[in-house]
mmCIF file of C-alpha atoms and ligand atoms in Angstrom:
data_model
loop_
_atom_site.group_PDB
_atom_site.id
_atom_site.type_symbol
_atom_site.label_atom_id
_atom_site.label_comp_id
_atom_site.label_asym_id
_atom_site.label_seq_id
_atom_site.Cartn_x
_atom_site.Cartn_y
_atom_site.Cartn_z
ATOM 1 C CA UNK A 1 -19.070 33.234 9.342
ATOM 2 C CA UNK A 2 -22.402 31.738 8.522
ATOM 3 C CA UNK A 3 -23.016 28.006 9.214
ATOM 4 C CA UNK A 4 -23.134 27.405 5.454
ATOM 5 C CA UNK A 5 -19.575 28.749 5.186
ATOM 6 C CA UNK A 6 -18.277 26.287 7.807
ATOM 7 C CA UNK A 7 -15.177 24.559 6.517
ATOM 8 C CA UNK A 8 -15.651 21.104 5.148
ATOM 9 C CA UNK A 9 -13.132 19.671 7.476
ATOM 10 C CA UNK A 10 -10.300 20.712 9.805
ATOM 11 C CA UNK A 11 -6.694 20.469 8.580
ATOM 12 C CA UNK A 12 -4.840 19.092 11.546
ATOM 13 C CA UNK A 13 -1.603 20.401 10.052
ATOM 14 C CA UNK A 14 -2.739 24.010 10.083
ATOM 15 C CA UNK A 15 -1.862 24.657 13.644
ATOM 16 C CA UNK A 16 -1.413 28.079 15.316
ATOM 17 C CA UNK A 17 1.789 29.546 13.859
ATOM 18 C CA UNK A 18 1.799 27.029 11.043
ATOM 19 C CA UNK A 19 4.697 27.905 8.792
ATOM 20 C CA UNK A 20 4.783 24.760 6.692
ATOM 21 C CA UNK A 21 3.454 24.001 3.287
ATOM 22 C CA UNK A 22 0.751 21.573 2.500
ATOM 23 C CA UNK A 23 1.595 18.575 0.493
ATOM 24 C CA UNK A 24 -0.584 17.233 -2.417
ATOM 25 C CA UNK A 25 -0.354 14.169 -4.688
ATOM 26 C CA UNK A 26 0.352 15.798 -8.025
ATOM 27 C CA UNK A 27 0.064 12.482 -10.016
ATOM 28 C CA UNK A 28 -0.223 8.761 -9.495
ATOM 29 C CA UNK A 29 0.709 5.716 -11.626
ATOM 30 C CA UNK A 30 0.733 2.040 -11.418
ATOM 31 C CA UNK A 31 2.077 -1.028 -13.151
ATOM 32 C CA UNK A 32 1.425 -4.824 -12.941
ATOM 33 C CA UNK A 33 3.240 -7.567 -14.852
ATOM 34 C CA UNK A 34 1.432 -8.925 -17.828
ATOM 35 C CA UNK A 35 1.397 -12.596 -16.701
ATOM 36 C CA UNK A 36 -1.951 -13.517 -15.009
ATOM 37 C CA UNK A 37 -2.053 -16.418 -12.546
ATOM 38 C CA UNK A 38 -5.741 -17.450 -12.105
ATOM 39 C CA UNK A 39 -7.312 -19.493 -9.216
ATOM 40 C CA UNK A 40 -7.662 -22.268 -11.848
ATOM 41 C CA UNK A 41 -3.929 -22.148 -12.479
ATOM 42 C CA UNK A 42 -3.321 -22.531 -8.686
ATOM 43 C CA UNK A 43 -5.662 -25.641 -8.593
ATOM 44 C CA UNK A 44 -2.927 -27.278 -10.657
ATOM 45 C CA UNK A 45 -0.088 -26.303 -8.194
ATOM 46 C CA UNK A 46 -1.652 -26.976 -4.783
ATOM 47 C CA UNK A 47 -4.724 -28.685 -3.204
ATOM 48 C CA UNK A 48 -7.144 -25.760 -3.521
ATOM 49 C CA UNK A 49 -10.178 -24.598 -5.457
ATOM 50 C CA UNK A 50 -11.473 -21.424 -7.192
ATOM 51 C CA UNK A 51 -14.534 -21.755 -4.824
ATOM 52 C CA UNK A 52 -12.359 -21.806 -1.720
ATOM 53 C CA UNK A 53 -10.191 -18.921 -2.700
ATOM 54 C CA UNK A 54 -13.076 -16.849 -3.945
ATOM 55 C CA UNK A 55 -15.327 -17.257 -0.883
ATOM 56 C CA UNK A 56 -12.494 -16.954 1.663
ATOM 57 C CA UNK A 57 -10.611 -14.104 0.067
ATOM 58 C CA UNK A 58 -12.376 -12.573 -2.882
ATOM 59 C CA UNK A 59 -9.375 -13.017 -5.061
ATOM 60 C CA UNK A 60 -9.817 -14.450 -8.573
ATOM 61 C CA UNK A 61 -6.387 -13.773 -10.121
ATOM 62 C CA UNK A 62 -3.057 -12.118 -9.456
ATOM 63 C CA UNK A 63 -0.128 -10.852 -11.675
ATOM 64 C CA UNK A 64 3.233 -12.505 -11.544
ATOM 65 C CA UNK A 65 6.605 -11.138 -12.730
ATOM 66 C CA UNK A 66 8.552 -12.770 -15.510
ATOM 67 C CA UNK A 67 11.764 -14.382 -14.399
ATOM 68 C CA UNK A 68 13.872 -11.346 -15.575
ATOM 69 C CA UNK A 69 11.469 -8.856 -14.107
ATOM 70 C CA UNK A 70 12.231 -7.378 -10.677
ATOM 71 C CA UNK A 71 10.787 -5.018 -8.078
ATOM 72 C CA UNK A 72 12.807 -2.123 -9.435
ATOM 73 C CA UNK A 73 11.387 -2.739 -12.936
ATOM 74 C CA UNK A 74 7.811 -2.586 -11.636
ATOM 75 C CA UNK A 75 8.667 0.488 -9.598
ATOM 76 C CA UNK A 76 10.222 2.262 -12.581
ATOM 77 C CA UNK A 77 7.171 1.628 -14.761
ATOM 78 C CA UNK A 78 4.748 2.971 -12.099
ATOM 79 C CA UNK A 79 7.093 5.933 -11.409
ATOM 80 C CA UNK A 80 7.222 6.983 -15.042
ATOM 81 C CA UNK A 81 3.476 6.957 -15.280
ATOM 82 C CA UNK A 82 3.167 9.022 -12.142
ATOM 83 C CA UNK A 83 5.660 11.498 -13.461
ATOM 84 C CA UNK A 84 3.877 11.869 -16.765
ATOM 85 C CA UNK A 85 0.532 12.454 -15.045
ATOM 86 C CA UNK A 86 2.219 15.000 -12.694
ATOM 87 C CA UNK A 87 4.174 16.541 -15.622
ATOM 88 C CA UNK A 88 7.298 16.216 -13.642
ATOM 89 C CA UNK A 89 10.730 15.414 -15.214
ATOM 90 C CA UNK A 90 13.394 13.247 -13.613
ATOM 91 C CA UNK A 91 15.679 16.125 -12.913
ATOM 92 C CA UNK A 92 13.007 17.869 -10.739
ATOM 93 C CA UNK A 93 12.765 14.899 -8.301
ATOM 94 C CA UNK A 94 14.567 15.579 -4.988
ATOM 95 C CA UNK A 95 13.876 12.396 -3.147
ATOM 96 C CA UNK A 96 12.767 8.811 -3.978
ATOM 97 C CA UNK A 97 11.264 6.476 -1.318
ATOM 98 C CA UNK A 98 10.501 2.968 -2.298
ATOM 99 C CA UNK A 99 8.318 1.021 0.227
ATOM 100 C CA UNK A 100 9.017 -2.717 -0.232
ATOM 101 C CA UNK A 101 9.667 -6.048 1.453
ATOM 102 C CA UNK A 102 10.949 -7.546 -1.748
ATOM 103 C CA UNK A 103 13.872 -5.376 -2.691
ATOM 104 C CA UNK A 104 15.874 -6.497 -5.778
ATOM 105 C CA UNK A 105 18.754 -7.107 -3.243
ATOM 106 C CA UNK A 106 19.397 -6.608 0.439
ATOM 107 C CA UNK A 107 21.445 -3.653 -0.636
ATOM 108 C CA UNK A 108 21.821 -1.295 -2.398
ATOM 109 C CA UNK A 109 18.313 0.011 -1.988
ATOM 110 C CA UNK A 110 15.731 -0.520 -4.742
ATOM 111 C CA UNK A 111 15.252 3.253 -4.585
ATOM 112 C CA UNK A 112 18.831 3.785 -5.849
ATOM 113 C CA UNK A 113 18.148 1.321 -8.693
ATOM 114 C CA UNK A 114 15.009 3.273 -9.589
ATOM 115 C CA UNK A 115 16.887 6.542 -9.374
ATOM 116 C CA UNK A 116 19.246 5.207 -11.983
ATOM 117 C CA UNK A 117 16.667 3.768 -14.208
ATOM 118 C CA UNK A 118 14.526 6.942 -14.447
ATOM 119 C CA UNK A 119 17.753 9.219 -14.563
ATOM 120 C CA UNK A 120 16.818 11.264 -11.406
ATOM 121 C CA UNK A 121 20.412 12.254 -10.847
ATOM 122 C CA UNK A 122 19.620 14.940 -8.287
ATOM 123 C CA UNK A 123 17.477 12.768 -6.086
ATOM 124 C CA UNK A 124 18.375 11.188 -2.769
ATOM 125 C CA UNK A 125 16.994 7.664 -2.459
ATOM 126 C CA UNK A 126 16.190 5.160 0.193
ATOM 127 C CA UNK A 127 13.961 2.111 0.881
ATOM 128 C CA UNK A 128 11.401 1.896 3.620
ATOM 129 C CA UNK A 129 10.179 -1.346 5.210
ATOM 130 C CA UNK A 130 6.855 -1.385 6.820
ATOM 131 C CA UNK A 131 5.399 -4.262 4.909
ATOM 132 C CA UNK A 132 1.851 -3.742 3.527
ATOM 133 C CA UNK A 133 1.683 -0.427 5.461
ATOM 134 C CA UNK A 134 4.683 1.027 3.617
ATOM 135 C CA UNK A 135 2.996 3.293 1.244
ATOM 136 C CA UNK A 136 1.224 5.350 3.970
ATOM 137 C CA UNK A 137 4.470 5.333 6.039
ATOM 138 C CA UNK A 138 6.304 6.720 2.979
ATOM 139 C CA UNK A 139 3.606 9.326 2.209
ATOM 140 C CA UNK A 140 3.849 10.570 5.817
ATOM 141 C CA UNK A 141 7.701 10.763 5.715
ATOM 142 C CA UNK A 142 7.600 12.505 2.285
ATOM 143 C CA UNK A 143 5.021 15.048 3.548
ATOM 144 C CA UNK A 144 7.356 16.140 6.253
ATOM 145 C CA UNK A 145 10.023 17.076 3.803
ATOM 146 C CA UNK A 146 7.530 19.018 1.682
ATOM 147 C CA UNK A 147 5.974 20.802 4.692
ATOM 148 C CA UNK A 148 9.348 21.786 5.989
ATOM 149 C CA UNK A 149 10.412 23.139 2.655
ATOM 150 C CA UNK A 150 13.383 20.797 2.515
ATOM 151 C CA UNK A 151 12.274 19.264 -0.760
ATOM 152 C CA UNK A 152 9.784 20.340 -3.507
ATOM 153 C CA UNK A 153 9.213 17.195 -5.447
ATOM 154 C CA UNK A 154 9.160 13.593 -3.992
ATOM 155 C CA UNK A 155 8.596 10.337 -5.640
ATOM 156 C CA UNK A 156 6.884 7.690 -3.345
ATOM 157 C CA UNK A 157 6.575 4.170 -4.640
ATOM 158 C CA UNK A 158 5.102 0.884 -3.273
ATOM 159 C CA UNK A 159 6.551 -1.963 -5.195
ATOM 160 C CA UNK A 160 6.620 -5.743 -4.599
ATOM 161 C CA UNK A 161 7.654 -8.981 -6.340
ATOM 162 C CA UNK A 162 5.990 -11.110 -3.690
ATOM 163 C CA UNK A 163 6.103 -14.069 -5.954
ATOM 164 C CA UNK A 164 9.790 -14.250 -5.080
ATOM 165 C CA UNK A 165 9.119 -14.885 -1.382
ATOM 166 C CA UNK A 166 5.871 -16.905 -1.589
ATOM 167 C CA UNK A 167 6.081 -20.708 -0.854
ATOM 168 C CA UNK A 168 4.426 -22.119 -3.890
ATOM 169 C CA UNK A 169 3.913 -25.406 -2.012
ATOM 170 C CA UNK A 170 1.962 -23.750 0.887
ATOM 171 C CA UNK A 171 -1.764 -23.336 -0.037
ATOM 172 C CA UNK A 172 -2.413 -21.300 3.125
ATOM 173 C CA UNK A 173 -0.369 -18.396 1.726
ATOM 174 C CA UNK A 174 0.397 -18.811 -2.040
ATOM 175 C CA UNK A 175 -3.203 -18.042 -3.073
ATOM 176 C CA UNK A 176 -3.173 -14.646 -1.437
ATOM 177 C CA UNK A 177 -0.268 -12.614 -2.939
ATOM 178 C CA UNK A 178 0.716 -10.945 -6.224
ATOM 179 C CA UNK A 179 3.212 -8.696 -7.851
ATOM 180 C CA UNK A 180 2.799 -4.961 -8.776
ATOM 181 C CA UNK A 181 3.743 -1.303 -8.100
ATOM 182 C CA UNK A 182 2.108 2.109 -7.557
ATOM 183 C CA UNK A 183 3.736 5.514 -7.481
ATOM 184 C CA UNK A 184 2.861 8.992 -6.532
ATOM 185 C CA UNK A 185 4.567 12.343 -7.002
ATOM 186 C CA UNK A 186 4.178 14.697 -4.028
ATOM 187 C CA UNK A 187 4.463 18.425 -4.364
ATOM 188 C CA UNK A 188 2.913 21.523 -2.687
ATOM 189 C CA UNK A 189 -0.171 22.615 -4.628
ATOM 190 C CA UNK A 190 -1.285 26.100 -3.699
ATOM 191 C CA UNK A 191 -4.874 26.324 -2.432
ATOM 192 C CA UNK A 192 -5.113 22.662 -1.752
ATOM 193 C CA UNK A 193 -4.850 20.795 1.546
ATOM 194 C CA UNK A 194 -3.717 17.493 -0.018
ATOM 195 C CA UNK A 195 -2.541 14.981 2.590
ATOM 196 C CA UNK A 196 -4.477 16.119 5.664
ATOM 197 C CA UNK A 197 -3.252 13.631 8.191
ATOM 198 C CA UNK A 198 -1.574 10.177 8.394
ATOM 199 C CA UNK A 199 -1.852 7.825 11.367
ATOM 200 C CA UNK A 200 0.898 5.265 11.769
ATOM 201 C CA UNK A 201 1.172 2.402 14.289
ATOM 202 C CA UNK A 202 3.150 -0.686 15.031
ATOM 203 C CA UNK A 203 3.192 -3.704 17.412
ATOM 204 C CA UNK A 204 6.418 -5.744 17.369
ATOM 205 C CA UNK A 205 5.201 -8.149 19.912
ATOM 206 C CA UNK A 206 3.142 -9.755 17.194
ATOM 207 C CA UNK A 207 6.032 -9.936 14.715
ATOM 208 C CA UNK A 208 5.705 -13.725 14.457
ATOM 209 C CA UNK A 209 2.159 -13.509 12.912
ATOM 210 C CA UNK A 210 3.541 -12.722 9.535
ATOM 211 C CA UNK A 211 7.263 -12.896 8.727
ATOM 212 C CA UNK A 212 10.058 -14.425 6.699
ATOM 213 C CA UNK A 213 12.552 -16.239 9.002
ATOM 214 C CA UNK A 214 15.458 -16.573 6.566
ATOM 215 C CA UNK A 215 17.679 -14.196 4.664
ATOM 216 C CA UNK A 216 18.457 -11.607 7.400
ATOM 217 C CA UNK A 217 21.317 -11.552 9.894
ATOM 218 C CA UNK A 218 19.453 -13.930 12.208
ATOM 219 C CA UNK A 219 19.350 -16.644 9.671
ATOM 220 C CA UNK A 220 21.616 -16.140 6.613
ATOM 221 C CA UNK A 221 21.161 -18.434 3.681
ATOM 222 C CA UNK A 222 22.663 -21.852 4.169
ATOM 223 C CA UNK A 223 21.914 -25.184 2.438
ATOM 224 C CA UNK A 224 19.940 -26.089 5.582
ATOM 225 C CA UNK A 225 17.913 -22.840 5.688
ATOM 226 C CA UNK A 226 16.997 -23.198 2.014
ATOM 227 C CA UNK A 227 16.009 -26.885 2.432
ATOM 228 C CA UNK A 228 13.884 -25.941 5.547
ATOM 229 C CA UNK A 229 11.989 -23.317 3.348
ATOM 230 C CA UNK A 230 12.961 -20.471 5.650
ATOM 231 C CA UNK A 231 13.238 -17.995 2.807
ATOM 232 C CA UNK A 232 9.572 -17.900 2.229
ATOM 233 C CA UNK A 233 6.935 -15.860 4.121
ATOM 234 C CA UNK A 234 4.934 -17.494 6.917
ATOM 235 C CA UNK A 235 1.661 -16.398 8.305
ATOM 236 C CA UNK A 236 -0.867 -17.167 11.046
ATOM 237 C CA UNK A 237 -3.984 -16.395 8.902
ATOM 238 C CA UNK A 238 -6.734 -16.245 11.557
ATOM 239 C CA UNK A 239 -4.814 -14.043 14.049
ATOM 240 C CA UNK A 240 -3.592 -11.793 11.260
ATOM 241 C CA UNK A 241 -7.140 -11.373 10.126
ATOM 242 C CA UNK A 242 -8.433 -10.358 13.512
ATOM 243 C CA UNK A 243 -5.610 -7.938 14.180
ATOM 244 C CA UNK A 244 -6.049 -6.383 10.718
ATOM 245 C CA UNK A 245 -9.702 -5.570 11.162
ATOM 246 C CA UNK A 246 -9.255 -4.079 14.558
ATOM 247 C CA UNK A 247 -6.167 -1.988 13.701
ATOM 248 C CA UNK A 248 -7.553 -0.639 10.536
ATOM 249 C CA UNK A 249 -10.712 0.413 12.213
ATOM 250 C CA UNK A 250 -8.896 2.243 14.935
ATOM 251 C CA UNK A 251 -6.465 3.930 12.619
ATOM 252 C CA UNK A 252 -9.228 5.118 10.196
ATOM 253 C CA UNK A 253 -11.286 6.408 12.994
ATOM 254 C CA UNK A 254 -8.328 8.323 14.441
ATOM 255 C CA UNK A 255 -7.525 9.879 11.067
ATOM 256 C CA UNK A 256 -11.107 11.068 10.589
ATOM 257 C CA UNK A 257 -11.356 12.313 14.189
ATOM 258 C CA UNK A 258 -8.290 14.476 13.563
ATOM 259 C CA UNK A 259 -9.952 16.030 10.544
ATOM 260 C CA UNK A 260 -13.281 16.458 12.394
ATOM 261 C CA UNK A 261 -15.188 14.434 9.762
ATOM 262 C CA UNK A 262 -17.278 11.305 9.822
ATOM 263 C CA UNK A 263 -17.404 8.544 7.267
ATOM 264 C CA UNK A 264 -20.237 10.248 5.345
ATOM 265 C CA UNK A 265 -17.729 12.884 4.176
ATOM 266 C CA UNK A 266 -15.424 10.457 2.624
ATOM 267 C CA UNK A 267 -15.934 9.882 -1.162
ATOM 268 C CA UNK A 268 -13.804 6.809 -1.432
ATOM 269 C CA UNK A 269 -12.283 4.428 1.177
ATOM 270 C CA UNK A 270 -9.273 2.675 -0.225
ATOM 271 C CA UNK A 271 -8.389 -0.180 2.095
ATOM 272 C CA UNK A 272 -5.301 -2.436 1.880
ATOM 273 C CA UNK A 273 -6.418 -5.163 -0.586
ATOM 274 C CA UNK A 274 -5.639 -8.340 1.435
ATOM 275 C CA UNK A 275 -8.960 -10.013 1.773
ATOM 276 C CA UNK A 276 -12.462 -9.109 0.755
ATOM 277 C CA UNK A 277 -13.728 -10.206 4.152
ATOM 278 C CA UNK A 278 -11.335 -7.883 5.938
ATOM 279 C CA UNK A 279 -12.389 -5.089 3.728
ATOM 280 C CA UNK A 280 -16.068 -5.694 4.302
ATOM 281 C CA UNK A 281 -15.584 -6.044 8.040
ATOM 282 C CA UNK A 282 -13.601 -2.742 8.261
ATOM 283 C CA UNK A 283 -16.141 -0.929 6.008
ATOM 284 C CA UNK A 284 -18.993 -2.157 8.228
ATOM 285 C CA UNK A 285 -17.276 -1.188 11.441
ATOM 286 C CA UNK A 286 -16.615 2.317 10.034
ATOM 287 C CA UNK A 287 -20.183 2.634 8.851
ATOM 288 C CA UNK A 288 -19.091 2.948 5.179
ATOM 289 C CA UNK A 289 -21.638 2.131 2.399
ATOM 290 C CA UNK A 290 -20.461 -0.673 0.080
ATOM 291 C CA UNK A 291 -20.223 1.900 -2.778
ATOM 292 C CA UNK A 292 -17.675 3.936 -0.772
ATOM 293 C CA UNK A 293 -15.279 0.978 -0.670
ATOM 294 C CA UNK A 294 -12.724 0.689 -3.489
ATOM 295 C CA UNK A 295 -11.854 -2.950 -4.279
ATOM 296 C CA UNK A 296 -9.576 -4.351 -6.910
ATOM 297 C CA UNK A 297 -8.113 -7.317 -5.069
ATOM 298 C CA UNK A 298 -10.056 -9.782 -7.257
ATOM 299 C CA UNK A 299 -7.561 -8.838 -10.005
ATOM 300 C CA UNK A 300 -4.286 -8.532 -8.078
ATOM 301 C CA UNK A 301 -4.552 -10.262 -4.719
ATOM 302 C CA UNK A 302 -2.498 -8.790 -1.922
ATOM 303 C CA UNK A 303 0.485 -6.828 -3.370
ATOM 304 C CA UNK A 304 1.642 -5.522 0.079
ATOM 305 C CA UNK A 305 3.171 -2.045 -0.162
ATOM 306 C CA UNK A 306 1.899 -1.600 -3.772
ATOM 307 C CA UNK A 307 -1.713 -2.422 -2.833
ATOM 308 C CA UNK A 308 -3.234 1.025 -1.905
ATOM 309 C CA UNK A 309 -0.971 2.747 -4.433
ATOM 310 C CA UNK A 310 -2.308 0.642 -7.291
ATOM 311 C CA UNK A 311 -5.927 1.080 -6.061
ATOM 312 C CA UNK A 312 -5.511 4.884 -5.652
ATOM 313 C CA UNK A 313 -4.289 5.122 -9.328
ATOM 314 C CA UNK A 314 -7.299 3.018 -10.456
ATOM 315 C CA UNK A 315 -9.694 5.076 -8.357
ATOM 316 C CA UNK A 316 -8.494 8.225 -9.985
ATOM 317 C CA UNK A 317 -8.315 6.766 -13.512
ATOM 318 C CA UNK A 318 -11.836 5.382 -13.308
ATOM 319 C CA UNK A 319 -13.229 8.830 -12.246
ATOM 320 C CA UNK A 320 -14.278 7.361 -8.823
ATOM 321 C CA UNK A 321 -12.236 10.158 -7.210
ATOM 322 C CA UNK A 322 -12.295 13.746 -8.453
ATOM 323 C CA UNK A 323 -10.601 16.911 -7.421
ATOM 324 C CA UNK A 324 -11.836 18.130 -3.946
ATOM 325 C CA UNK A 325 -13.012 14.678 -2.941
ATOM 326 C CA UNK A 326 -11.825 13.280 0.443
ATOM 327 C CA UNK A 327 -10.176 9.858 0.283
ATOM 328 C CA UNK A 328 -9.415 7.564 3.204
ATOM 329 C CA UNK A 329 -6.516 5.228 2.774
ATOM 330 C CA UNK A 330 -6.219 2.438 5.458
ATOM 331 C CA UNK A 331 -3.583 -0.208 5.637
ATOM 332 C CA UNK A 332 -2.293 -3.119 7.723
ATOM 333 C CA UNK A 333 0.765 -5.350 7.547
ATOM 334 C CA UNK A 334 3.517 -7.399 9.003
ATOM 335 C CA UNK A 335 5.331 -5.899 11.972
ATOM 336 C CA UNK A 336 2.607 -5.604 12.899
ATOM 337 C CA UNK A 337 2.128 -2.312 11.251
ATOM 338 C CA UNK A 338 -0.956 -0.216 10.318
ATOM 339 C CA UNK A 339 -1.889 3.251 9.160
ATOM 340 C CA UNK A 340 -4.591 5.524 7.800
ATOM 341 C CA UNK A 341 -4.554 8.734 5.820
ATOM 342 C CA UNK A 342 -7.089 11.326 4.776
ATOM 343 C CA UNK A 343 -6.338 13.110 1.540
ATOM 344 C CA UNK A 344 -8.184 16.014 -0.184
ATOM 345 C CA UNK A 345 -7.820 15.043 -3.870
HETATM 346 C C1 LIG B 401 -5.738 -17.004 5.077
HETATM 347 C C2 LIG B 401 -7.245 -16.818 5.206
HETATM 348 C C3 LIG B 401 -7.845 -16.555 3.908
HETATM 349 C C4 LIG B 401 -7.785 -18.223 5.682
HETATM 350 O O1 LIG B 401 -9.194 -18.071 5.861
HETATM 351 P P1 LIG B 401 -9.861 -18.782 7.135
HETATM 352 O O2 LIG B 401 -11.317 -18.586 7.037
HETATM 353 O O3 LIG B 401 -9.199 -18.147 8.339
HETATM 354 O O4 LIG B 401 -9.550 -20.216 6.952
HETATM 355 P P2 LIG B 401 -8.981 -21.252 8.098
HETATM 356 O O5 LIG B 401 -7.612 -20.785 8.515
HETATM 357 O O6 LIG B 401 -10.086 -21.470 9.023
HETATM 358 O O7 LIG B 401 -8.739 -22.550 7.225
HETATM 359 C C5 LIG B 401 -9.886 -23.346 6.860
HETATM 360 C C6 LIG B 401 -9.398 -24.620 6.203
HETATM 361 O O8 LIG B 401 -9.038 -24.251 4.839
HETATM 362 C C7 LIG B 401 -7.737 -24.890 4.574
HETATM 363 N N1 LIG B 401 -7.098 -24.052 3.576
HETATM 364 C C8 LIG B 401 -6.146 -23.102 3.735
HETATM 365 N N2 LIG B 401 -5.852 -22.600 2.553
HETATM 366 C C9 LIG B 401 -6.529 -23.227 1.659
HETATM 367 C C10 LIG B 401 -6.607 -23.199 0.325
HETATM 368 N N3 LIG B 401 -5.815 -22.330 -0.461
HETATM 369 N N4 LIG B 401 -7.473 -23.995 -0.375
HETATM 370 C C11 LIG B 401 -8.193 -24.847 0.235
HETATM 371 N N5 LIG B 401 -8.200 -24.932 1.548
HETATM 372 C C12 LIG B 401 -7.351 -24.213 2.258
HETATM 373 C C13 LIG B 401 -7.043 -24.960 5.878
HETATM 374 O O9 LIG B 401 -6.079 -25.955 5.826
HETATM 375 C C14 LIG B 401 -8.188 -25.232 6.914
HETATM 376 O O10 LIG B 401 -8.417 -26.642 6.765
HETATM 377 P P3 LIG B 401 -8.662 -27.450 8.191
HETATM 378 O O11 LIG B 401 -9.896 -26.838 8.670
HETATM 379 O O12 LIG B 401 -8.850 -28.842 7.619
HETATM 380 O O13 LIG B 401 -7.465 -27.250 8.962
HETATM 381 C C15 LIG B 401 -7.607 -15.752 6.293
HETATM 382 O O14 LIG B 401 -7.305 -16.289 7.530
HETATM 383 C C16 LIG B 401 -6.973 -14.440 5.967
HETATM 384 O O15 LIG B 401 -7.237 -13.863 5.003
HETATM 385 N N6 LIG B 401 -6.156 -13.952 6.919
HETATM 386 C C17 LIG B 401 -5.502 -12.668 6.755
HETATM 387 C C18 LIG B 401 -4.399 -12.825 5.803
HETATM 388 C C19 LIG B 401 -3.834 -11.552 5.380
HETATM 389 O O16 LIG B 401 -4.578 -10.679 5.020
HETATM 390 N N7 LIG B 401 -2.529 -11.399 5.432
HETATM 391 C C20 LIG B 401 -1.894 -10.325 4.959
HETATM 392 C C21 LIG B 401 -2.038 -9.195 5.932
HETATM 393 S S1 LIG B 401 -1.277 -7.831 5.254
#
């Protein structure tokens, strides 16, 4: 083999005696509610300013569900768009995974509600909870089923109605979050590597940096728990910020190391859209050029598990990412959890 014929990257899955199949994203889709909540709107709710929110976070506006619109509705819209792009019908879907921290109800799973709404009668369905890292966790799990030939077609969704758990009286958090959903159809595509590798990590010791105290078995809803505002998310902003930058850098570097590539080979870095300063700090540490970083958080804020899924859809739709390009997804969330994935588009 001449040096010019050297492979562009190493597929870490293609080990000796590798009998599995590769797993590609056959189509992506996203959906955000139509109601826009701007920084100016928030100035009327809490003591804040467009200037503070813009300089500290990069967020200008976010989308908010209507009162009768739920996570399963957002997920269904995004799923139908991804299915159309992948040219997949509901009866082809073997499995639905919904990554969310805002399910319609504690049970049944939102994935089951989506299964019914799209008419995917053959599909198994479950929810996955890894907070803002959920979409990469779900991609990795789905890939295992495709590689092992257990399933042929899997629908992975990240969907959140975060407006339902945000404390609209807490200016430290309410300016950061929004609602939305992104979906992907995963299938084997011959002659394509698809999802090359996915790194996942967690640190439960830091669970109290970002959490919702009420609503689970530890603190079921009571008049007191509601009055104490325990059913809203709580966050230590500064510590979360520091941990996010470090974990995202380490995960991204590990994913690229496994593929034997450096950042110059990546066409598009799609980071979790939580804060512009986190994105820039991670980009700088990875040595990425500003034009490699995909950013849409000015429009949507932090949509947790939906964040990179929506961004991936927009990167593809805008032509930023084309077939054969390498994409680096990198995420961070409550748990703590984090992850990174390299995908050949
Ligand atoms: C939340 C975050 C934007 C705050 O930015 P920061 O630079 O750390 O700001 P600080 O915590 O130093 O707060 C500075 C001041 O602004 C105030 N402040 C907080 N929110 C404000 C708001 N919306 N408007 C105006 N002032 C605000 C604080 O009360 C504080 O005032 P003080 O100095 O009088 O106490 C930032 O820490 C962050 O993005 N953290 C990560 C959050 C995240 O991504 N979470 C999800 C992970 S998946």
